[in-house]
Coordinates of C-alpha atoms and ligand atoms in Angstrom, one line a residue:
X163 CA 85.4 98.4 49.1
X164 CA 82.6 95.9 49.3
X165 CA 83.2 92.1 49.7
X166 CA 81.3 89.1 48.4
X167 CA 81.2 86.1 50.7
X168 CA 79.8 82.7 49.8
X169 CA 79.0 79.7 51.9
X170 CA 82.2 77.9 53.1
X171 CA 82.8 74.2 52.9
X172 CA 85.1 74.0 55.9
X173 CA 88.1 75.8 57.5
X174 CA 91.2 73.7 57.8
X175 CA 94.8 74.4 58.5
X176 CA 97.0 76.6 60.7
X177 CA 97.1 80.3 61.2
X178 CA 98.9 82.9 63.3
X179 CA 96.6 85.9 63.8
X180 CA 98.0 89.4 63.6
X181 CA 99.9 90.9 66.6
X182 CA 97.9 92.2 69.5
X183 CA 96.5 95.7 68.9
X184 CA 96.4 96.8 72.6
X185 CA 99.9 95.6 73.3
X186 CA 101.2 97.2 70.0
X187 CA 99.8 100.6 71.0
X188 CA 101.2 100.4 74.5
X189 CA 104.6 99.1 73.4
X190 CA 105.2 102.2 71.2
X191 CA 103.8 104.7 73.8
X192 CA 105.6 103.3 76.8
X193 CA 108.9 102.9 74.9
X194 CA 108.6 106.6 74.0
X195 CA 108.5 107.5 77.7
X196 CA 111.4 105.2 78.7
X197 CA 115.0 106.2 78.9
X198 CA 117.0 104.0 76.5
X199 CA 116.5 102.1 73.3
X200 CA 113.5 99.7 73.2
X201 CA 113.0 97.1 70.5
X202 CA 109.5 96.0 69.4
X203 CA 109.2 92.8 67.4
X204 CA 106.0 91.7 65.7
X205 CA 104.3 95.1 65.9
X206 CA 100.8 95.2 64.4
X207 CA 101.1 97.1 61.1
X208 CA 97.5 98.1 60.9
X209 CA 95.8 101.5 60.8
X210 CA 95.1 101.9 64.5
X211 CA 98.6 101.2 66.0
X212 CA 100.1 103.1 63.0
X213 CA 98.1 106.2 64.2
X214 CA 99.9 105.8 67.6
X215 CA 103.3 105.4 65.9
X216 CA 102.8 108.6 63.9
X217 CA 101.5 110.5 67.0
X218 CA 104.6 109.6 69.0
X219 CA 106.8 110.8 66.2
X220 CA 105.0 114.1 66.1
X221 CA 105.7 114.4 69.8
X222 CA 109.5 114.4 68.9
X223 CA 110.2 110.7 69.6
X224 CA 113.0 109.2 67.5
X225 CA 111.7 105.9 66.0
X226 CA 113.5 103.7 63.5
X227 CA 112.0 100.8 61.5
X228 CA 114.4 98.1 60.1
X229 CA 114.0 95.8 57.2
X230 CA 112.4 93.1 59.3
X231 CA 109.7 95.7 60.3
X232 CA 111.0 95.8 63.8
X233 CA 110.7 99.1 65.6
X234 CA 113.5 100.7 67.6
X235 CA 112.3 103.5 69.9
X236 CA 115.0 105.9 71.2
X237 CA 113.4 106.9 74.4
X238 CA 114.7 110.0 76.1
X239 CA 112.7 109.8 79.3
X240 CA 109.4 110.8 80.8
X241 CA 109.9 114.6 80.3
X242 CA 111.4 114.5 76.8
X243 CA 108.3 114.9 74.6
X244 CA 108.1 118.1 72.5
X245 CA 105.1 120.3 71.6
X246 CA 103.7 119.0 68.3
X247 CA 103.7 121.5 65.4
X248 CA 100.3 120.4 64.2
X249 CA 97.1 118.7 65.3
X250 CA 97.6 115.0 66.1
X251 CA 95.3 112.8 64.0
X252 CA 94.4 109.6 66.0
X253 CA 92.4 108.2 63.0
X254 CA 89.9 105.6 64.2
X255 CA 91.7 104.8 67.4
X256 CA 90.1 105.3 70.8
X257 CA 93.2 103.8 72.5
X258 CA 95.5 106.3 70.8
X259 CA 93.4 109.4 71.8
X260 CA 92.6 108.3 75.3
X261 CA 96.1 107.0 76.3
X262 CA 97.8 110.0 74.8
X263 CA 95.5 112.4 76.6
X264 CA 96.8 111.0 79.9
X265 CA 100.4 111.7 78.9
X266 CA 99.7 115.1 77.4
X267 CA 97.9 116.2 80.5
X268 CA 101.2 115.9 82.3
X269 CA 103.1 118.1 79.7
X270 CA 103.6 121.8 79.9
X271 CA 102.9 122.4 76.2
X272 CA 99.7 122.6 74.2
X273 CA 98.4 119.7 72.1
X274 CA 95.3 119.1 70.0
X275 CA 94.0 115.6 69.3
X276 CA 91.5 114.7 66.7
X277 CA 90.4 111.7 64.6
X278 CA 88.1 110.4 61.9
X279 CA 84.3 110.9 62.0
X280 CA 83.7 107.8 64.2
X281 CA 86.4 108.9 66.8
X282 CA 85.1 112.5 66.8
X283 CA 81.8 111.2 68.0
X284 CA 83.2 109.0 70.8
X285 CA 82.7 110.1 74.4
X286 CA 85.7 111.8 76.1
X287 CA 84.1 113.2 79.2
X288 CA 85.1 110.0 80.9
X289 CA 88.8 111.1 80.6
X290 CA 88.3 114.9 80.6
X291 CA 86.6 114.9 84.0
X292 CA 89.2 113.0 86.0
X293 CA 92.1 114.6 84.2
X294 CA 90.7 118.0 85.0
X295 CA 90.4 117.1 88.6
X296 CA 94.1 116.1 88.5
X297 CA 94.8 119.7 87.3
X298 CA 94.9 119.5 83.4
X299 CA 93.0 122.0 81.2
X300 CA 91.1 120.2 78.5
X301 CA 88.6 121.5 76.1
X302 CA 86.5 119.6 73.6
X303 CA 83.5 120.0 71.4
X304 CA 80.0 119.8 72.8
X305 CA 80.7 121.1 76.3
X306 CA 84.0 119.3 76.6
X307 CA 82.7 115.9 75.7
X308 CA 83.9 115.2 72.1
X309 CA 87.1 115.5 70.1
X310 CA 89.0 117.4 68.9
X311 CA 90.5 117.8 72.3
X312 CA 92.7 120.8 73.2
X313 CA 95.0 119.8 76.1
X314 CA 97.1 122.3 78.1
X315 CA 98.8 120.1 80.6
X316 CA 100.8 121.1 83.6
X317 CA 101.3 120.2 87.2
X318 CA 99.1 117.3 88.1
X319 CA 98.1 115.9 91.5
X320 CA 97.2 112.3 92.2
X321 CA 93.5 111.4 92.7
X322 CA 91.4 108.6 94.1
X323 CA 88.8 107.9 91.4
X324 CA 86.1 105.4 90.6
X325 CA 85.6 104.8 86.9
X326 CA 81.8 104.3 86.4
X327 CA 82.2 101.8 83.5
X328 CA 85.0 99.3 83.3
X329 CA 87.4 100.6 80.6
X330 CA 91.1 99.8 80.0
X331 CA 91.4 103.0 77.9
X332 CA 90.2 105.2 80.8
X333 CA 92.2 103.3 83.4
X334 CA 95.4 103.5 81.3
X335 CA 94.9 107.2 80.6
X336 CA 94.7 107.9 84.3
X337 CA 97.6 105.6 85.2
X338 CA 99.8 107.4 82.6
X339 CA 98.7 110.8 84.0
X340 CA 99.5 109.4 87.4
X341 CA 103.2 108.9 86.4
X342 CA 103.4 112.7 86.2
X343 CA 101.2 113.5 89.2
X344 CA 102.3 114.4 92.7
X345 CA 101.5 111.6 95.2
X346 CA 99.4 108.5 94.4
X347 CA 96.7 108.0 91.8
X348 CA 94.2 105.3 92.8
X349 CA 91.8 104.0 90.2
X350 CA 88.9 101.6 90.9
X351 CA 86.8 99.9 88.2
X352 CA 83.4 98.2 88.7
X353 CA 84.9 95.1 87.0
X354 CA 88.4 94.4 85.9
X355 CA 89.3 95.5 82.3
X356 CA 92.3 94.4 80.3
X357 CA 95.5 94.9 82.3
X358 CA 98.3 95.1 79.7
X359 CA 99.2 98.7 80.9
X360 CA 99.7 97.6 84.5
X361 CA 101.8 94.6 83.5
X362 CA 104.0 96.5 81.1
X363 CA 104.5 99.6 83.2
X364 CA 105.4 97.4 86.2
X365 CA 108.0 95.5 84.2
X366 CA 109.5 98.9 83.2
X367 CA 109.9 99.9 86.9
X368 CA 106.8 101.9 87.6
X369 CA 105.5 101.7 91.2
X370 CA 102.1 99.9 90.7
X371 CA 100.0 98.0 93.1
X372 CA 97.0 95.9 92.1
X373 CA 94.3 94.9 94.5
X374 CA 91.3 93.3 92.8
X375 CA 89.7 96.0 90.6
X376 CA 91.8 98.7 92.1
X377 CA 95.2 99.9 90.8
X378 CA 97.5 102.3 92.6
X379 CA 100.4 104.1 90.8
X380 CA 102.9 106.5 92.4
X381 CA 104.5 109.4 90.6
X382 CA 107.8 108.4 89.1
X383 CA 111.0 109.9 90.4
X384 CA 113.3 108.0 88.1
X385 CA 112.7 107.1 84.5
X386 CA 111.0 104.0 83.1
X387 CA 113.4 101.3 81.8
X388 CA 113.5 100.5 78.1
X389 CA 112.6 97.0 77.0
X390 CA 112.4 94.4 74.3
X391 CA 109.1 92.8 73.4
X392 CA 107.8 90.3 70.8
X393 CA 104.1 91.1 70.5
X394 CA 101.9 87.9 70.7
X395 CA 98.9 87.3 68.4
X396 CA 95.7 89.1 69.2
X397 CA 93.0 87.0 70.8
X398 CA 90.3 89.4 69.5
X399 CA 91.4 88.7 65.9
X400 CA 91.7 85.0 66.7
X401 CA 88.1 85.0 67.9
X402 CA 86.7 85.4 64.3
X403 CA 88.5 82.2 63.3
X404 CA 87.6 80.3 66.5
X405 CA 83.9 81.1 65.7
X406 CA 84.4 80.2 62.0
X407 CA 85.9 76.8 62.8
X408 CA 83.3 76.1 65.5
X409 CA 80.3 76.9 63.2
X410 CA 81.4 75.6 59.8
X411 CA 80.9 71.9 59.6
X412 CA 84.0 69.7 59.1
X413 CA 86.4 72.4 60.2
X414 CA 89.5 72.0 62.3
X415 CA 92.1 74.7 62.7
X416 CA 95.2 75.5 64.9
X417 CA 95.6 79.1 65.9
X418 CA 99.1 79.8 66.9
X419 CA 100.8 82.1 69.4
X420 CA 97.7 83.7 70.8
X421 CA 97.8 86.0 73.9
X422 CA 95.6 84.3 76.5
X423 CA 95.6 87.1 79.1
X424 CA 92.5 86.2 81.1
X425 CA 91.2 89.8 81.1
X426 CA 90.8 89.2 77.4
X427 CA 89.5 85.6 77.0
X428 CA 85.9 85.8 78.2
X429 CA 84.8 84.7 74.8
X430 CA 86.5 81.4 75.3
X431 CA 84.8 80.9 78.6
X432 CA 81.4 81.7 77.0
X433 CA 81.7 79.4 74.0
X434 CA 82.9 76.6 76.3
X435 CA 79.8 77.0 78.4
X436 CA 77.8 76.9 75.1
X437 CA 79.4 73.5 74.5
X438 CA 82.4 74.3 72.3
X439 CA 85.6 72.3 72.8
X440 CA 88.7 74.4 72.4
X441 CA 92.1 72.9 73.4
X442 CA 94.9 75.1 74.6
X443 CA 98.3 73.7 73.6
X444 CA 101.8 74.6 74.6
X445 CA 100.8 77.3 77.2
X446 CA 103.8 79.5 77.8
X447 CA 104.8 83.0 78.9
X448 CA 106.0 85.5 76.3
X449 CA 106.8 89.2 77.2
X450 CA 105.0 88.8 80.5
X451 CA 101.8 87.4 79.0
X452 CA 100.4 83.9 78.8
X453 CA 100.5 82.6 75.2
X454 CA 99.3 79.4 73.7
X455 CA 98.0 77.6 70.6
X456 CA 94.3 77.0 70.2
X457 CA 92.9 73.9 68.5
X458 CA 89.3 74.4 67.4
X459 CA 86.9 71.8 65.8
X460 CA 83.4 72.4 64.5
X461 CA 80.5 71.6 66.8
X462 CA 76.9 72.3 65.7
X463 CA 75.3 71.4 69.1
X464 CA 75.8 74.6 71.0
X465 CA 73.3 76.0 73.6
X466 CA 72.4 79.6 74.5
X467 CA 73.9 81.2 77.6
X468 CA 73.6 84.4 79.7
X469 CA 76.5 86.9 79.5
X470 CA 76.6 89.8 82.0
X471 CA 78.6 91.5 84.7
X472 CA 82.3 90.9 85.1
X473 CA 82.3 88.8 81.9
X474 CA 81.4 91.8 79.7
X475 CA 84.8 93.7 79.8
X476 CA 86.6 90.3 79.3
X477 CA 84.9 89.9 75.9
X478 CA 84.0 93.5 75.1
X479 CA 85.5 93.4 71.6
X480 CA 84.0 90.0 70.9
X481 CA 80.4 91.0 71.1
X482 CA 79.8 91.1 67.3
X483 CA 81.2 87.6 66.7
X484 CA 79.5 86.3 69.8
X485 CA 76.2 87.4 68.4
X486 CA 77.0 85.3 65.3
X487 CA 77.8 82.2 67.4
X488 CA 74.7 82.7 69.5
X489 CA 72.5 82.7 66.3
X490 CA 73.6 79.1 65.8
X491 CA 73.1 78.0 69.4
X492 CA 69.9 76.2 70.6
X493 CA 67.8 78.4 72.8
X494 CA 68.2 81.9 74.2
X495 CA 71.4 83.9 74.5
X496 CA 71.1 87.1 76.5
X497 CA 73.9 89.6 76.6
X498 CA 73.4 92.5 79.1
X499 CA 75.3 95.1 81.1
X500 CA 77.0 96.0 77.8
X501 CA 75.6 99.5 77.1
X502 CA 79.1 100.9 76.4
X503 CA 79.1 98.9 73.2
X504 CA 76.9 101.7 71.8
X505 CA 80.0 104.0 71.9
X506 CA 82.6 101.9 70.2
X507 CA 83.8 102.4 66.6
X508 CA 80.0 102.1 65.8
X509 CA 77.0 101.5 68.0
X510 CA 77.7 97.7 68.0
X511 CA 74.4 96.7 69.6
X512 CA 72.4 98.5 66.9
X513 CA 74.7 97.4 64.2
X514 CA 74.6 93.7 65.0
X515 CA 70.8 93.7 65.7
X516 CA 70.1 95.5 62.4
X517 CA 72.4 93.5 60.2
X518 CA 71.8 90.0 61.7
X519 CA 68.0 90.7 61.4
X520 CA 68.5 91.2 57.7
X521 CA 70.2 87.8 57.6
X522 CA 67.3 86.1 59.3
X523 CA 68.4 86.0 62.9
X524 CA 65.9 86.3 65.7
X525 CA 67.6 89.1 67.6
X526 CA 66.1 91.7 69.9
X527 CA 67.9 94.8 70.9
X528 CA 67.9 96.3 74.5
X529 CA 69.5 99.4 75.8
X530 CA 72.4 97.4 77.3
X531 CA 72.5 94.3 75.1
X532 CA 70.6 91.8 73.0
X533 CA 68.6 88.6 73.2
X534 CA 69.1 86.0 70.4
X535 CA 66.9 83.0 69.9
X536 CA 68.6 80.3 67.9
X537 CA 69.4 78.3 66.0
X538 CA 68.6 80.4 62.9
X539 CA 69.2 79.6 59.3
X540 CA 71.2 82.5 57.9
X541 CA 70.1 84.1 54.7
X542 CA 72.6 85.6 52.3
X543 CA 71.9 89.3 51.6
X544 CA 73.5 92.8 51.6
X545 CA 74.8 93.9 55.0
X546 CA 76.6 97.0 56.1
X547 CA 79.9 97.2 58.2
X548 CA 79.2 100.7 59.6
X549 CA 82.9 101.2 58.7
X550 CA 83.6 99.2 61.9
X551 CA 86.3 96.5 61.5
X552 CA 84.8 94.1 64.0
X553 CA 81.3 94.4 62.5
X554 CA 82.7 93.7 59.0
X555 CA 84.6 90.6 60.2
X556 CA 81.7 89.2 62.3
X557 CA 79.3 89.6 59.4
X558 CA 81.8 87.9 57.1
X559 CA 81.8 84.8 59.3
X560 CA 78.0 85.0 59.2
X561 CA 78.2 85.1 55.4
X562 CA 80.2 81.9 55.4
X563 CA 77.3 80.1 57.0
X564 CA 74.6 81.5 54.7
X565 CA 73.4 79.8 51.5
X566 CA 74.3 82.1 48.5
X567 CA 76.2 85.3 48.2
X568 CA 76.5 87.8 51.1
X569 CA 77.7 91.3 50.3
X570 CA 79.5 93.2 53.0
X571 CA 79.4 96.9 52.2
X572 CA 82.5 98.9 53.1
X573 CA 84.5 95.9 54.3
X574 CA 87.9 97.7 53.8
X575 CA 87.7 98.8 57.4
X576 CA 89.2 95.5 58.4
X577 CA 92.5 97.3 57.8
X578 CA 92.0 99.0 61.2
X579 CA 93.1 95.9 63.0
X580 CA 93.5 93.0 60.6
X581 CA 94.6 93.8 57.0
X582 CA 95.1 90.1 56.0
X583 CA 91.7 89.0 57.3
X584 CA 90.2 88.0 53.9
X585 CA 93.5 86.5 52.6
X586 CA 93.8 84.2 55.6
X587 CA 90.1 83.3 55.4
X588 CA 90.5 82.3 51.8
X589 CA 93.6 80.2 52.6
X590 CA 91.7 78.2 55.2
X591 CA 88.8 77.3 53.0
X592 CA 89.0 74.0 51.2
Ligands
S3P52 C1 91.2 98.8 74.6 C2 90.2 98.9 75.5 C3 88.8 98.6 75.2 C4 88.6 97.9 73.8 C5 89.5 98.5 72.8 C6 90.9 98.5 73.1 C7 92.6 99.1 75.0 O1 88.1 99.9 75.1 O2 87.3 97.9 73.4 O3 89.3 97.8 71.5 O4 93.5 98.8 74.2 O5 92.7 99.6 76.1 P1 87.4 100.5 76.4 O6 88.4 100.9 77.4 O7 86.7 101.7 75.9 O8 86.4 99.5 76.9

């Protein structure tokens, strides 16, 4: 489905973004491995986490959903999963396929994981290589680099491994395999990626030690404890509204209940450096994560900045919307060290450079990032989402700034992480 977007007057009001996607995936997966009944409130009912939910059911986990859409997971312990009777479809979700691979590598049965066209083209060597060193047998297309993946797990041994590119999916995959492996599994990343897995597994009783960018997990003799969680709102979804309110004149919004885990909030640091004023109100702790409300006002006098190194994993999913913000800032914004963006749901560097150019942005593409020279007057035109939810939402915010009617082709993909995106956007416009 395509979407027409016209220039917005201003965004005003209060919103609660959808529940965090990363935490929703992990809550269902980890509860399935625990012994006891876990309760998940405020789960993200969007396509990606629903792929995870279905996958865990197909591995024999008993899951109940009540009228309030809360999820009860009847965990039977680390060794209770059953061989699936069919191929597991992970849809569009990299988190599902990579985290599950870590668990399935530790099972004695055979499983096959696949996904949609985008997922079937995402690199899997990064998990196949270390899992094979641990002792799993994994086959994939194109010389064991692409899904579908055929996993014959078994007895694993712990490894000491350096992940070449910071990635929470790879780190989490290996930590989960580490639960089943003999001895210790020690994982180091070049920069710290999101740490929800470490936090949640630790709170469930796993033996985890964190030293800087290095995480150590020991094989688990007992079972993980069940838990209750209320999933906070997703910062990555909030980012589209933060940007919208910042860039559209006369805007002021309050974004409620947002997870402010600092491995996720690099976008906030960057826009503050650009000159944005975002207030954090009522900072509190919910389910082991810092949570707060964000007050954002429009500000047209932003300046360009440099984004690289350890900041990149802290805003990895905010690259598309950051490009839109940079297009409105005075001077040059250079984003580098971000080559991995080429292997996300789409090639996000190519996608943003191509589509923003169509809208009149002075953007140059590099192998590992972009250079944007602003401020640019955005032109309404027809742009393509590449069936990538974050590209669709970023271009929509761009469309709100452009004079005239912007057409976002194949915008339905917002359902991957944020089914109510357009509804909320409409409600905020006055
Ligand atoms: C995620 C990790 C990141 C991120 C993705 C969600 C996670 O991927 O881009 O949207 O939940 O662990 P990488 O690990 O590939 O960087």
